[in-house]
Tab-separated table of C-alpha atoms and ligand atoms in Angstrom:
chain	number	residue	atom	x	y	z
R	452	MET	CA	232.348	-33.619	35.487
R	453	GLN	CA	231.014	-35.572	32.584
R	454	SER	CA	228.821	-32.774	30.647
R	455	PRO	CA	225.415	-34.231	29.164
R	456	PRO	CA	225.562	-34.461	25.217
R	457	VAL	CA	224.593	-31.529	23.097
R	458	THR	CA	221.910	-31.649	20.507
R	459	ARG	CA	223.029	-29.229	17.752
R	460	GLY	CA	220.216	-27.226	16.406
R	461	LEU	CA	218.136	-29.183	19.008
R	462	GLU	CA	217.440	-32.063	16.431
R	463	ASP	CA	215.086	-33.741	17.650
R	464	VAL	CA	214.722	-32.772	20.896
R	465	VAL	CA	211.045	-32.604	22.290
R	466	VAL	CA	210.626	-29.285	24.579
R	467	ALA	CA	206.683	-29.136	24.786
R	468	SER	CA	203.371	-31.090	24.002
R	469	SER	CA	200.921	-29.542	21.408
R	470	SER	CA	198.303	-30.324	20.316
R	471	ILE	CA	198.158	-27.904	17.048
R	472	THR	CA	200.058	-29.781	14.365
R	473	PHE	CA	201.304	-33.124	13.797
R	474	ILE	CA	204.026	-33.740	11.061
R	475	ASP	CA	204.655	-37.407	10.012
R	476	GLY	CA	208.336	-36.949	8.608
R	477	ARG	CA	208.657	-40.315	7.153
R	478	GLY	CA	205.170	-40.631	5.904
R	479	GLY	CA	205.149	-36.893	4.521
R	480	ARG	CA	202.166	-35.931	6.246
R	481	LEU	CA	200.903	-32.784	7.776
R	482	LEU	CA	198.140	-32.236	10.021
R	483	TYR	CA	196.351	-29.205	11.502
R	484	ARG	CA	194.196	-29.893	14.779
R	485	GLY	CA	193.778	-33.767	13.037
R	486	TYR	CA	193.104	-32.203	9.535
R	487	ASP	CA	195.352	-33.624	6.573
R	488	ILE	CA	196.315	-30.584	4.772
R	489	ARG	CA	195.681	-32.298	1.645
R	490	ASP	CA	192.012	-31.776	2.491
R	491	LEU	CA	192.319	-28.284	3.654
R	492	ALA	CA	194.125	-27.363	0.342
R	493	ARG	CA	191.176	-28.681	-1.495
R	494	PHE	CA	188.125	-27.847	0.435
R	495	SER	CA	188.893	-25.276	3.025
R	496	ASN	CA	190.067	-21.581	2.995
R	497	PHE	CA	192.678	-19.598	4.592
R	498	GLU	CA	190.027	-17.674	7.329
R	499	GLU	CA	188.683	-21.440	8.049
R	500	THR	CA	192.267	-22.789	8.714
R	501	CYS	CA	192.672	-19.436	11.019
R	502	TYR	CA	189.306	-20.673	13.208
R	503	LEU	CA	190.722	-24.580	12.909
R	504	LEU	CA	194.370	-23.351	14.170
R	505	TRP	CA	193.037	-20.825	16.940
R	506	TYR	CA	189.853	-22.808	18.231
R	507	GLY	CA	190.935	-26.099	17.825
R	508	ARG	CA	187.738	-27.246	15.507
R	509	LEU	CA	186.370	-26.470	11.874
R	510	PRO	CA	183.826	-23.471	12.709
R	511	LYS	CA	180.080	-23.894	12.128
R	512	LYS	CA	178.815	-21.459	9.213
R	513	ASP	CA	178.089	-18.889	11.311
R	514	GLU	CA	181.185	-18.850	12.918
R	515	LEU	CA	183.544	-18.838	10.107
R	516	ASP	CA	180.997	-15.628	9.068
R	517	GLN	CA	181.850	-14.069	12.313
R	518	LEU	CA	185.388	-14.662	11.932
R	519	ARG	CA	185.414	-13.420	8.304
R	520	THR	CA	184.006	-10.083	9.266
R	521	LYS	CA	186.160	-9.754	12.207
R	522	LEU	CA	189.223	-10.217	10.034
R	523	ALA	CA	187.537	-8.012	7.225
R	524	GLY	CA	186.989	-5.513	9.961
R	525	ARG	CA	190.706	-5.172	11.250
R	526	ARG	CA	192.539	-4.555	8.355
R	527	ASP	CA	193.470	-0.963	8.534
R	528	ILE	CA	196.674	0.622	9.846
R	529	PRO	CA	197.000	3.795	11.708
R	530	ASP	CA	197.905	6.948	10.319
R	531	GLY	CA	200.767	7.293	12.628
R	532	LEU	CA	201.982	3.478	11.502
R	533	GLU	CA	201.589	4.646	7.679
R	534	LYS	CA	203.465	7.976	8.167
R	535	LEU	CA	206.089	5.712	10.152
R	536	LEU	CA	206.128	3.628	6.562
R	537	GLU	CA	206.514	6.508	4.491
R	538	ALA	CA	209.721	7.441	6.623
R	539	ILE	CA	211.359	3.854	5.995
R	540	PRO	CA	213.985	4.185	3.198
R	541	PRO	CA	212.490	2.889	0.502
R	542	LYS	CA	215.266	0.440	-0.445
R	543	THR	CA	214.538	-1.209	3.186
R	544	SER	CA	214.057	-4.949	2.774
R	545	PRO	CA	210.296	-5.813	3.362
R	546	MET	CA	211.001	-8.231	6.510
R	547	GLU	CA	213.188	-5.622	7.958
R	548	VAL	CA	210.012	-3.341	7.459
R	549	LEU	CA	207.470	-5.825	8.615
R	550	ARG	CA	209.434	-6.398	11.825
R	551	THR	CA	209.252	-2.572	12.747
R	552	GLY	CA	205.835	-2.657	11.577
R	553	VAL	CA	204.564	-5.263	13.850
R	554	SER	CA	206.492	-3.571	16.897
R	555	ALA	CA	205.825	0.013	16.175
R	556	LEU	CA	201.922	-1.083	15.579
R	557	SER	CA	201.891	-2.624	19.402
R	558	SER	CA	202.416	0.943	20.636
R	559	PHE	CA	199.222	2.198	18.524
R	560	GLU	CA	197.133	-0.800	20.070
R	561	PRO	CA	194.932	-0.754	22.762
R	562	ASP	CA	196.188	-2.435	26.199
R	563	ASP	CA	193.806	-4.970	26.341
R	564	LEU	CA	194.943	-6.338	22.952
R	565	LYS	CA	198.195	-6.868	24.060
R	566	ARG	CA	197.195	-9.195	27.716
R	567	PRO	CA	197.979	-12.858	27.291
R	568	GLU	CA	194.027	-13.487	28.276
R	569	SER	CA	193.011	-11.542	25.369
R	570	SER	CA	195.237	-13.100	22.854
R	571	ILE	CA	192.907	-13.954	20.133
R	572	GLY	CA	191.916	-10.314	19.619
R	573	GLY	CA	195.610	-9.996	19.134
R	574	ALA	CA	195.928	-12.722	16.672
R	575	LEU	CA	192.911	-11.621	14.660
R	576	ARG	CA	194.223	-8.060	14.447
R	577	LEU	CA	197.799	-9.181	13.436
R	578	THR	CA	196.534	-11.752	10.802
R	579	ALA	CA	193.845	-9.016	9.287
R	580	VAL	CA	196.857	-6.104	9.550
R	581	LEU	CA	199.945	-7.874	7.927
R	582	PRO	CA	198.982	-7.988	4.299
R	583	THR	CA	198.068	-3.734	4.804
R	584	ILE	CA	201.495	-3.237	6.327
R	585	ILE	CA	203.359	-4.894	3.761
R	586	THR	CA	201.113	-3.699	0.659
R	587	ALA	CA	201.504	-0.172	1.966
R	588	PHE	CA	205.229	-0.360	2.241
R	589	HIS	CA	205.143	-1.691	-1.233
R	590	ARG	CA	203.323	0.690	-2.941
R	591	LEU	CA	204.976	3.620	-1.082
R	592	ARG	CA	208.481	2.395	-1.872
R	593	GLU	CA	206.963	2.495	-5.513
R	594	GLY	CA	206.386	6.163	-5.121
R	595	GLY	CA	202.300	5.563	-5.022
R	596	ARG	CA	199.982	5.845	-2.161
R	597	PRO	CA	198.969	2.444	-0.062
R	598	ILE	CA	195.331	1.142	-1.340
R	599	ALA	CA	192.762	0.690	1.493
R	600	PRO	CA	191.773	-2.791	2.196
R	601	ARG	CA	188.330	-3.758	0.794
R	602	ALA	CA	186.169	-5.396	3.301
R	603	ASP	CA	184.344	-7.217	1.011
R	604	LEU	CA	187.248	-9.395	-0.575
R	605	ASP	CA	188.541	-12.729	1.416
R	606	HIS	CA	192.314	-12.476	2.826
R	607	ALA	CA	193.923	-13.990	-0.279
R	608	ALA	CA	191.980	-11.745	-2.780
R	609	ASN	CA	192.209	-8.495	-0.390
R	610	PHE	CA	196.121	-9.009	-0.193
R	611	LEU	CA	196.512	-9.109	-4.347
R	612	TYR	CA	194.292	-6.259	-4.623
R	613	MET	CA	195.582	-4.305	-1.721
R	614	LEU	CA	199.400	-4.959	-3.920
R	615	THR	CA	197.838	-4.595	-7.579
R	616	GLY	CA	195.021	-1.888	-7.077
R	617	LYS	CA	193.230	-4.303	-9.386
R	618	GLU	CA	190.148	-6.775	-9.105
R	619	PRO	CA	192.451	-10.156	-8.971
R	620	ASP	CA	192.314	-13.063	-10.983
R	621	PRO	CA	190.043	-15.712	-9.278
R	622	SER	CA	192.438	-18.687	-10.613
R	623	LEU	CA	195.505	-16.215	-8.796
R	624	VAL	CA	193.358	-16.040	-5.744
R	625	LYS	CA	192.858	-19.796	-5.290
R	626	ALA	CA	196.362	-19.954	-5.194
R	627	LEU	CA	197.214	-17.545	-2.982
R	628	ASP	CA	194.960	-18.911	-0.652
R	629	VAL	CA	196.254	-22.570	-1.068
R	630	ALA	CA	199.658	-21.494	-0.130
R	631	LEU	CA	198.328	-19.622	2.625
R	632	ILE	CA	196.615	-22.551	3.995
R	633	LEU	CA	199.919	-24.772	3.308
R	634	HIS	CA	202.032	-22.247	5.206
R	635	ALA	CA	199.837	-21.553	7.876
R	636	ASP	CA	201.571	-23.853	10.603
R	637	HIS	CA	204.309	-26.099	10.988
R	638	GLU	CA	204.652	-27.511	14.375
R	639	PHE	CA	207.944	-26.157	16.549
R	640	ASN	CA	209.921	-24.540	13.082
R	641	ALA	CA	212.356	-21.874	14.159
R	642	SER	CA	210.311	-18.698	13.910
R	643	THR	CA	207.176	-20.384	15.786
R	644	PHE	CA	209.927	-21.674	18.560
R	645	SER	CA	210.801	-18.101	18.967
R	646	ALA	CA	207.558	-16.591	19.241
R	647	ARG	CA	206.941	-19.376	22.010
R	648	VAL	CA	210.238	-18.381	23.846
R	649	THR	CA	209.305	-14.541	24.063
R	650	ALA	CA	205.948	-15.860	25.020
R	651	SER	CA	207.146	-17.993	27.439
R	652	THR	CA	208.547	-15.084	29.511
R	653	LEU	CA	205.079	-13.719	29.630
R	654	SER	CA	205.720	-11.266	26.987
R	655	ASP	CA	202.841	-9.902	24.728
R	656	LEU	CA	201.962	-11.395	21.458
R	657	TYR	CA	203.194	-8.442	19.593
R	658	SER	CA	206.569	-8.817	20.974
R	659	ALA	CA	206.174	-12.526	20.070
R	660	VAL	CA	205.055	-12.164	16.696
R	661	THR	CA	208.313	-9.283	16.246
R	662	SER	CA	210.497	-12.291	17.326
R	663	ALA	CA	208.877	-14.618	15.163
R	664	VAL	CA	209.234	-12.368	12.138
R	665	GLY	CA	213.016	-11.708	12.806
R	666	THR	CA	213.480	-15.546	12.731
R	667	LEU	CA	211.421	-16.007	9.314
R	668	LYS	CA	213.795	-13.633	7.871
R	669	GLY	CA	216.900	-15.975	7.140
R	670	PRO	CA	217.841	-17.526	4.527
R	671	LEU	CA	217.802	-21.023	5.934
R	672	HIS	CA	213.717	-20.193	7.111
R	673	GLY	CA	211.628	-18.000	5.127
R	674	GLY	CA	213.741	-16.353	3.108
R	675	ALA	CA	214.791	-19.668	1.217
R	676	ASN	CA	211.669	-19.177	-1.313
R	677	GLU	CA	213.489	-15.679	-2.483
R	678	GLU	CA	216.517	-17.843	-3.129
R	679	VAL	CA	215.057	-20.347	-5.020
R	680	MET	CA	213.666	-17.539	-7.588
R	681	ARG	CA	217.103	-15.915	-7.570
R	682	MET	CA	218.882	-19.252	-8.312
R	683	VAL	CA	215.913	-19.585	-11.203
R	684	HIS	CA	216.963	-16.596	-12.897
R	685	GLU	CA	220.150	-16.787	-12.647
R	686	VAL	CA	220.163	-20.357	-14.195
R	687	ARG	CA	217.521	-18.999	-17.064
R	688	SER	CA	217.476	-21.989	-19.022
R	689	VAL	CA	216.624	-25.690	-18.723
R	690	ASP	CA	220.161	-26.542	-20.617
R	691	GLN	CA	222.011	-24.782	-17.765
R	692	ALA	CA	220.429	-26.289	-14.948
R	693	GLU	CA	222.108	-29.367	-14.617
R	694	ALA	CA	225.450	-27.547	-14.884
R	695	PHE	CA	224.929	-24.714	-12.468
R	696	VAL	CA	223.365	-27.027	-9.437
R	697	THR	CA	226.219	-29.826	-10.081
R	698	GLN	CA	228.927	-26.856	-9.560
R	699	LYS	CA	226.716	-25.389	-6.314
R	700	LEU	CA	226.965	-29.377	-5.035
R	701	THR	CA	230.847	-29.796	-5.916
R	702	LYS	CA	231.371	-26.808	-3.906
R	703	HIS	CA	229.395	-27.950	-0.934
R	704	GLU	CA	226.805	-25.147	-0.991
R	705	LYS	CA	223.324	-25.818	-0.238
R	706	VAL	CA	220.592	-25.280	-2.945
R	707	MET	CA	217.804	-23.813	-1.861
R	708	GLY	CA	214.317	-25.107	-1.598
R	709	PHE	CA	215.540	-28.649	-0.860
R	710	GLY	CA	216.321	-30.782	2.659
R	711	HIS	CA	214.151	-30.256	5.385
R	712	ARG	CA	214.835	-30.931	9.504
R	713	VAL	CA	211.877	-33.179	10.029
R	714	TYR	CA	210.651	-34.270	6.397
R	715	LYS	CA	212.441	-37.711	5.131
R	716	VAL	CA	210.280	-37.941	1.978
R	717	GLU	CA	208.968	-35.256	-0.390
R	718	ASP	CA	207.199	-32.497	1.545
R	719	PRO	CA	203.276	-32.786	1.204
R	720	ARG	CA	203.410	-28.903	0.802
R	721	ALA	CA	205.646	-29.024	-1.890
R	722	THR	CA	203.677	-31.544	-3.959
R	723	ILE	CA	200.728	-29.981	-3.949
R	724	LEU	CA	202.576	-26.499	-4.888
R	725	ARG	CA	204.314	-27.930	-7.616
R	726	GLU	CA	200.840	-28.590	-9.070
R	727	TYR	CA	199.780	-25.022	-8.870
R	728	ALA	CA	203.277	-23.657	-10.347
R	729	LYS	CA	202.746	-25.913	-13.391
R	730	ARG	CA	199.364	-24.686	-13.512
R	731	LEU	CA	200.002	-20.912	-13.205
R	732	SER	CA	202.880	-21.072	-15.231
R	733	GLN	CA	200.885	-22.740	-18.396
R	734	ASN	CA	197.997	-20.135	-17.827
R	735	SER	CA	200.801	-17.353	-18.140
R	736	GLY	CA	202.124	-19.256	-21.312
R	737	ASP	CA	205.696	-18.898	-20.215
R	738	THR	CA	206.830	-22.462	-18.302
R	739	THR	CA	210.469	-21.513	-18.244
R	740	SER	CA	210.874	-20.978	-14.579
R	741	PHE	CA	208.854	-24.021	-13.871
R	742	GLN	CA	210.996	-26.599	-16.239
R	743	VAL	CA	214.340	-24.999	-14.561
R	744	LEU	CA	212.828	-26.076	-11.035
R	745	ARG	CA	212.070	-29.418	-12.389
R	746	LYS	CA	215.140	-29.859	-13.769
R	747	ILE	CA	216.933	-28.786	-10.965
R	748	GLU	CA	214.544	-30.884	-8.855
R	749	GLU	CA	215.855	-33.896	-11.045
R	750	VAL	CA	219.452	-33.318	-10.047
R	751	VAL	CA	219.563	-32.489	-6.774
R	752	HIS	CA	217.671	-35.687	-6.003
R	753	HIS	CA	220.032	-37.559	-8.403
R	754	GLU	CA	223.075	-36.069	-6.992
R	755	LYS	CA	222.518	-35.557	-3.082
R	756	GLY	CA	218.636	-37.693	-2.844
R	757	LEU	CA	217.125	-34.631	-1.387
R	758	TYR	CA	213.427	-33.686	-1.574
R	759	PRO	CA	212.058	-30.329	-2.465
R	760	ASN	CA	210.188	-28.460	0.612
R	761	VAL	CA	207.582	-25.630	0.463
R	762	ASP	CA	209.820	-23.138	-0.579
R	763	LEU	CA	210.884	-24.983	-3.972
R	764	PHE	CA	207.508	-24.329	-5.793
R	765	SER	CA	206.056	-21.241	-3.802
R	766	GLY	CA	208.202	-18.688	-5.072
R	767	ALA	CA	207.536	-19.515	-9.045
R	768	CYS	CA	203.233	-19.515	-7.951
R	769	TYR	CA	204.071	-16.047	-6.410
R	770	GLU	CA	205.562	-14.755	-9.527
R	771	ALA	CA	202.910	-15.503	-11.505
R	772	MET	CA	200.519	-13.850	-9.343
R	773	GLY	CA	202.683	-10.700	-9.883
R	774	ILE	CA	204.362	-10.431	-6.545
R	775	PRO	CA	207.725	-8.857	-6.268
R	776	LEU	CA	210.452	-11.167	-5.287
R	777	ASP	CA	211.221	-9.604	-1.926
R	778	LEU	CA	207.704	-9.921	-0.970
R	779	PHE	CA	207.732	-13.660	-0.950
R	780	THR	CA	209.116	-13.880	2.682
R	781	PRO	CA	206.455	-11.463	3.967
R	782	VAL	CA	203.738	-13.146	1.994
R	783	PHE	CA	204.980	-16.547	4.250
R	784	ALA	CA	204.416	-14.150	7.253
R	785	VAL	CA	201.180	-13.380	6.109
R	786	SER	CA	200.124	-17.181	6.496
R	787	ARG	CA	202.378	-18.115	9.570
R	788	ILE	CA	201.221	-15.066	11.842
R	789	SER	CA	198.308	-17.599	12.147
R	790	GLY	CA	200.068	-20.554	13.452
R	791	TRP	CA	202.562	-18.317	15.446
R	792	THR	CA	199.748	-16.772	17.245
R	793	ALA	CA	197.899	-20.053	17.761
R	794	HIS	CA	201.120	-21.056	19.140
R	795	VAL	CA	201.720	-18.551	21.635
R	796	LEU	CA	197.804	-18.859	22.738
R	797	GLU	CA	198.798	-22.343	23.663
R	798	GLN	CA	201.928	-21.463	25.128
R	799	TYR	CA	200.244	-18.968	27.833
R	800	SER	CA	197.413	-21.601	28.250
R	801	ASP	CA	200.219	-23.731	29.919
R	802	ASN	CA	202.873	-21.620	30.548
R	803	ARG	CA	206.588	-22.403	31.708
R	804	ILE	CA	209.476	-20.288	30.927
R	805	ILE	CA	211.643	-22.017	28.011
R	806	ARG	CA	215.505	-22.008	29.423
R	807	PRO	CA	217.721	-24.266	27.806
R	808	THR	CA	220.962	-24.687	28.996
R	809	SER	CA	224.377	-24.777	27.246
R	810	ASP	CA	227.765	-27.209	27.753
R	811	TYR	CA	230.287	-24.469	28.644
R	812	LYS	CA	233.873	-24.651	27.133
R	813	GLY	CA	235.477	-21.525	28.283
R	814	PRO	CA	237.885	-20.830	30.939
R	815	THR	CA	237.483	-20.993	35.005
R	816	ASP	CA	239.000	-19.450	37.709
R	817	CYS	CA	240.529	-16.740	35.914
R	818	PRO	CA	242.115	-14.285	38.449
R	819	TYR	CA	240.779	-10.735	37.613
R	820	VAL	CA	243.977	-8.222	36.480
R	821	PRO	CA	243.796	-5.028	36.741
R	822	ILE	CA	243.627	-2.936	33.513
R	823	ASP	CA	246.914	-1.425	33.707
R	824	LYS	CA	248.620	-4.660	34.234
R	825	ARG	CA	247.105	-6.479	31.380
P	1421	ACO	N1	221.471	-28.458	-0.354
P	1421	ACO	C1	222.408	-29.183	-0.591
P	1421	ACO	N2	222.696	-29.906	0.720
P	1421	ACO	C2	221.778	-30.035	1.705
P	1421	ACO	C3	220.749	-29.527	1.797
P	1421	ACO	C4	220.349	-28.208	0.393
P	1421	ACO	N3	219.254	-27.629	0.748
P	1421	ACO	N4	219.815	-29.632	2.701
P	1421	ACO	C5	220.440	-30.295	3.278
P	1421	ACO	N5	221.747	-31.022	2.868
P	1421	ACO	C6	222.879	-31.792	3.032
P	1421	ACO	C7	223.708	-30.610	4.134
P	1421	ACO	O1	224.751	-30.234	3.376
P	1421	ACO	C8	224.371	-31.801	4.959
P	1421	ACO	O2	225.416	-32.627	4.222
P	1421	ACO	P1	226.476	-33.504	4.830
P	1421	ACO	O3	226.345	-34.347	6.057
P	1421	ACO	O4	227.314	-34.020	3.996
P	1421	ACO	O5	227.169	-32.013	5.705
P	1421	ACO	C9	223.114	-32.702	4.937
P	1421	ACO	O6	222.545	-32.805	4.068
P	1421	ACO	C10	222.304	-32.048	6.463
P	1421	ACO	O7	221.897	-30.985	6.237
P	1421	ACO	P2	222.088	-30.034	7.579
P	1421	ACO	O8	222.137	-28.644	7.118
P	1421	ACO	O9	222.706	-30.454	8.656
P	1421	ACO	O10	220.030	-30.106	7.999
P	1421	ACO	P3	219.263	-29.421	9.074
P	1421	ACO	O11	218.554	-30.290	9.520
P	1421	ACO	O12	220.150	-28.646	9.785
P	1421	ACO	O13	218.478	-28.065	8.233
P	1421	ACO	C11	217.552	-27.215	6.798
P	1421	ACO	C12	217.609	-28.157	7.325
P	1421	ACO	C13	217.964	-25.967	7.362
P	1421	ACO	C14	215.923	-26.844	5.944
P	1421	ACO	C15	218.571	-27.497	5.133
P	1421	ACO	O14	218.214	-28.841	4.747
P	1421	ACO	C16	218.808	-26.299	4.339
P	1421	ACO	O15	219.550	-25.405	4.634
P	1421	ACO	N6	217.808	-26.466	3.090
P	1421	ACO	C17	218.197	-25.268	2.252
P	1421	ACO	C18	217.626	-23.860	3.111
P	1421	ACO	C19	215.954	-24.321	2.844
P	1421	ACO	O16	215.372	-24.156	1.557
P	1421	ACO	N7	215.253	-24.097	3.796
P	1421	ACO	C20	213.832	-23.974	3.879
P	1421	ACO	C21	213.262	-24.854	4.570
P	1421	ACO	S1	211.646	-25.189	4.834
P	1421	ACO	C22	211.284	-23.525	5.782
P	1421	ACO	O17	211.811	-23.230	6.561
P	1421	ACO	C23	209.854	-23.146	5.303
């Protein structure tokens, strides 16, 4: 029998209808619920973007105020989870901690938060609490104590406050808020897809998010922003950038922060983050990393015709904010949790179990040989 063609990596395979995010890969546009991310980055904020993703429309003022209050009121982690974070070896990667943290948090939560029909409550809770898990672990591994969240601060400001214990600089808060908006959703990317697969079995939201965190961790997905900055630190100067990248490409190695499954032109998120990275590096008085990135960008485009993706400039922004390198991917999760949960809600609303098939290439009809005759 002729087997059907295999689509490796599910490239261009349409697996569901969705009304959350539209990507125009050739035009370089990204829309959440119909709104261009360029407008959202300019005029909106992360909390409003969460509302948009979950409810499908922009909120009225009182609706946004309510959402803000709810998010700010759900940031605390249970004592049991804090004890667990204390017990985790400090050398553990923060993405592993986040995966464990989300999974463990589930056992401390009321059952009704875990039921598919009440997942909006779970979406709020998980979005509110992820920054607390990450910063608490970071403080503990540094030998300090976690800093309690502040309800008077917005999401981005509170994250920086819990990380450093200091009143955050408004320009850094704005840059982080924009980065959170830009990373909030991206259609059927790998981590969102894994969340939807888990939800499609009618498993709970916490399980779906645990799957998503594990998927985001990989260097071909969320882990790329950390790899980009490792590369920048290795290159160190603009003069060495060209030789470094050319050597990588000659060895057929990938340069992190470039290429995209869907965008055939520049990722619109990279365009915005480039501007923020430039501004923040100028404000800090040290533009070396930014210049190295620009040089790498020039060489990769010249040699391979590839454009930057969202990960090329996000790390430089986070570095300017004083966020440690291994927290870059967790910061991605702090944002993408809004999209993951919106997708899980959408999956529950019209569910069919996601179960593809494979083109079997192994043997058939093998006679079973008893162990002493093999
Ligand atoms: N550096 C060098 N070459 C690249 C890169 C890159 N970053 N990206 C793609 N290419 C080349 C591949 O080597 C391949 O060339 P070939 O046909 O000569 O073998 C061709 O472009 C197609 O690449 P694929 O890996 O097949 O493209 P795919 O759509 O499967 O992968 C991906 C997309 C994973 C993003 C890829 O571009 C990549 O690995 N980029 C680097 C990692 C990265 O930055 N990931 C973040 C993506 S954005 C996000 O997840 C938030």
